C-alpha positions as CSV (number, residue, x, y, z in Angstrom):
1,M,-36.9,23.9,74.2
2,T,-34.1,25.4,72.1
3,T,-32.3,22.7,70.0
4,P,-28.7,23.2,70.3
5,L,-26.9,24.2,67.6
6,P,-24.2,21.4,66.1
7,F,-20.9,22.1,66.6
8,P,-21.1,24.7,68.9
9,E,-18.4,27.6,69.3
10,A,-16.2,26.6,72.0
11,D,-16.9,27.5,75.7
12,T,-14.9,29.9,77.2
13,P,-12.3,27.4,79.3
14,D,-12.6,27.3,82.9
15,T,-9.9,28.5,85.6
16,T,-8.1,25.1,85.6
17,A,-7.6,24.6,81.8
18,R,-7.1,28.3,81.1
19,E,-4.1,28.1,83.6
20,A,-3.0,25.2,82.3
21,G,-2.9,26.4,78.4
22,R,-1.2,29.9,80.4
23,L,1.4,27.4,81.8
24,L,1.8,25.6,78.2
25,F,2.7,28.0,76.7
26,A,4.3,30.5,79.3
27,A,7.2,27.9,78.6
28,P,9.8,28.4,75.7
29,T,8.6,26.8,72.2
30,E,11.3,25.8,70.3
31,F,11.7,24.8,66.5
32,V,12.4,21.0,66.6
33,K,12.9,20.3,63.1
34,G,11.7,20.4,59.6
35,V,10.6,17.0,57.6
36,V,10.5,16.3,54.5
37,A,10.1,12.5,54.6
38,M,8.6,9.9,56.6
39,D,11.5,8.5,58.3
40,G,12.8,11.9,59.1
41,L,9.9,12.5,61.7
42,P,10.7,12.4,65.2
43,P,10.4,9.8,67.6
44,D,6.4,9.6,68.6
45,D,7.3,10.3,72.2
46,R,5.1,12.4,73.1
47,L,1.3,13.6,72.1
48,E,1.0,16.0,68.9
49,V,-1.6,18.3,67.8
50,C,-0.8,19.4,64.2
51,F,-2.2,22.5,62.1
52,A,-3.9,22.0,58.7
53,G,-5.1,24.8,56.3
54,R,-5.2,26.2,52.7
55,S,-2.6,28.2,51.8
56,N,-2.6,31.8,53.2
57,V,-5.3,30.9,56.0
58,G,-3.4,32.2,58.5
59,K,-1.9,29.0,59.9
60,S,1.6,30.4,60.8
61,S,-0.1,33.8,62.1
62,L,-1.9,31.3,64.1
63,I,0.8,29.6,65.6
64,N,3.0,32.3,66.4
65,A,0.0,33.6,68.8
66,L,-0.4,30.6,70.2
67,T,3.0,30.4,71.5
68,G,3.7,34.0,72.0
69,R,6.6,34.4,69.6
70,K,6.0,36.3,66.7
71,G,8.6,34.8,64.4
72,L,8.6,30.9,65.4
73,A,6.5,29.8,62.5
74,R,7.2,32.2,59.2
75,A,4.7,32.5,56.3
76,S,5.9,32.7,53.1
77,N,5.4,35.6,50.7
78,T,4.5,33.3,48.2
79,P,1.5,30.9,49.4
80,G,2.2,26.9,49.1
81,R,6.0,27.7,49.3
82,T,6.5,25.9,52.6
83,Q,7.3,22.1,51.8
84,E,7.9,21.0,54.9
85,I,5.8,19.1,57.9
86,N,8.0,21.4,60.6
87,F,7.7,20.4,64.6
88,F,7.8,22.7,67.4
89,T,7.7,22.1,71.1
90,T,7.2,23.3,74.2
91,T,9.2,22.5,77.4
92,G,7.8,19.0,78.7
93,G,4.8,19.7,76.6
94,P,3.6,18.3,73.0
95,Y,4.5,18.9,69.3
96,L,3.1,21.6,67.4
97,V,3.1,20.1,63.6
98,D,2.6,23.0,61.3
99,L,1.8,21.0,58.4
100,P,1.9,22.2,54.4
101,G,-0.9,24.3,52.9
102,Y,-2.5,23.1,50.5
103,G,-5.1,23.9,47.8
104,F,-2.9,26.0,46.2
105,A,0.7,26.3,45.3
106,N,3.6,28.4,43.4
107,A,5.6,25.1,42.7
108,P,6.6,22.6,39.8
109,V,3.2,20.0,39.5
110,K,6.1,17.1,40.6
111,V,6.8,19.1,43.8
112,V,3.2,19.7,45.2
113,E,2.4,16.2,44.3
114,K,5.4,14.8,46.9
115,W,4.4,16.7,49.5
116,Q,0.6,16.2,49.6
117,R,1.9,12.6,49.7
118,L,4.3,13.2,52.8
119,L,1.0,15.2,54.5
120,K,-1.0,12.3,53.6
121,A,1.2,9.5,54.9
122,Y,2.0,11.8,58.3
123,L,-2.2,12.2,58.5
124,A,-2.3,8.5,58.1
125,G,0.3,6.9,60.1
126,R,1.3,9.5,63.3
127,A,0.2,7.1,66.0
128,S,1.1,9.8,68.8
129,L,-1.2,12.0,66.8
130,R,-4.5,13.5,69.0
131,R,-6.1,16.1,67.3
132,A,-5.7,17.6,64.1
133,F,-6.8,21.3,63.9
134,V,-8.0,22.1,60.4
135,L,-8.1,25.9,59.8
136,I,-10.7,27.5,57.7
137,D,-10.5,31.1,56.5
138,A,-13.9,32.8,58.4
139,R,-14.6,35.5,55.4
140,H,-14.9,32.0,52.7
141,G,-16.0,28.9,55.0
142,V,-15.3,25.5,53.6
143,K,-13.7,24.9,50.2
144,A,-13.8,21.6,48.3
145,V,-10.0,21.3,49.0
146,D,-10.7,21.8,52.6
147,E,-13.3,18.6,52.0
148,E,-10.6,16.5,50.6
149,I,-8.2,17.1,54.0
150,M,-11.4,16.3,56.3
151,A,-12.6,13.2,54.2
152,L,-8.6,11.8,54.5
153,L,-8.9,12.8,58.2
154,D,-12.1,10.4,58.4
155,R,-10.7,7.7,56.7
156,A,-7.5,7.8,59.0
157,A,-10.1,8.2,62.2
158,V,-7.8,11.0,63.2
159,T,-10.3,13.7,65.4
160,F,-9.8,17.0,63.4
161,Q,-11.3,20.3,64.6
162,V,-12.5,23.4,62.8
163,V,-10.5,26.5,63.8
164,L,-11.8,29.6,62.0
165,T,-9.0,32.5,61.2
166,K,-9.2,35.6,60.5
167,A,-12.8,36.2,62.4
168,D,-12.1,39.7,62.4
169,K,-12.5,40.0,59.0
170,I,-16.2,39.4,58.6
171,K,-19.3,41.6,60.3
172,T,-21.5,40.0,62.7
173,D,-24.6,38.8,59.6
174,E,-21.7,37.1,57.6
175,R,-20.5,35.5,60.3
176,A,-23.7,33.7,61.0
177,R,-23.7,32.2,57.6
178,V,-20.5,31.3,57.5
179,L,-20.8,29.3,60.9
180,D,-24.0,28.1,59.1
181,Q,-22.1,26.8,55.7
182,V,-19.1,25.0,58.4
183,R,-21.7,23.7,60.3
184,A,-23.7,21.9,57.2
185,A,-20.2,20.8,55.8
186,L,-18.9,19.5,59.0
187,A,-22.0,17.2,59.5
188,K,-20.6,15.2,56.9
189,H,-17.6,14.0,58.8
190,P,-17.6,11.7,61.3
191,A,-14.1,12.4,62.5
192,A,-15.4,16.0,63.0
193,Y,-15.0,16.9,66.9
194,P,-18.3,18.8,67.7
195,E,-17.0,22.4,68.5
196,L,-15.5,25.2,66.8
197,V,-13.3,27.5,68.0
198,V,-13.7,31.3,66.1
199,T,-10.2,33.2,66.4
200,S,-8.3,36.1,65.5
201,S,-4.6,36.0,65.7
202,E,-4.3,40.3,65.2
203,K,-7.0,40.6,68.0
204,G,-6.3,37.1,69.9
205,D,-9.9,36.0,69.9
206,G,-10.1,32.5,71.0
207,I,-6.2,31.7,71.5
208,E,-6.7,31.8,74.7
209,T,-9.4,28.8,74.3
210,L,-7.1,26.9,71.9
211,R,-4.5,26.9,74.6
212,A,-6.4,25.3,77.0
213,L,-7.5,22.6,74.7
214,I,-4.1,21.6,73.6
215,A,-3.0,22.3,77.4
216,T,-6.1,19.5,78.3
217,L,-6.4,16.9,75.4
218,E,-5.3,13.4,76.7
């Protein structure tokens, strides 16, 4: 009998979940506001999911692919430049929260420290946050800075799910090696959701699966 892999890739969604995802993201998605302090957060009157990842991991591209709007989340030409928590929402749907990139910033140390404090305060204190999607570059696997965010999510008891980005940029044998490394890293984190989503914003791989996951969260 074959032992199931820990943290398998998410199954292709069934017809019901796939349609729920399609309908959710077929609705117009709007920018709500950018937040630079906890007292600026919008009311927690609906479910929300957030997207966290190292600078240059492809977070903006993933959000744009999910929503079908190329210019919704804007990638800075300078990694680490985005210093706000940006809230988007679909009609009648959850908040989609784009967190500042971490791990590198071309910004003064005090500015970096301020927005890292905001990031940690948000993750630890947002009651309506149902899941954090931690984006990992499929070419590089889990880095030390990713471990820091995962440990924070463990302490905050926020369920997080790893989404691998840029999967079209690696070969099959290299992909297997990275997946093994990611699975080994996740085994140490009690808040990790036991499925991976492997995506390519450029090719569209995994986008339908991620839409369905968000649409069926409760």
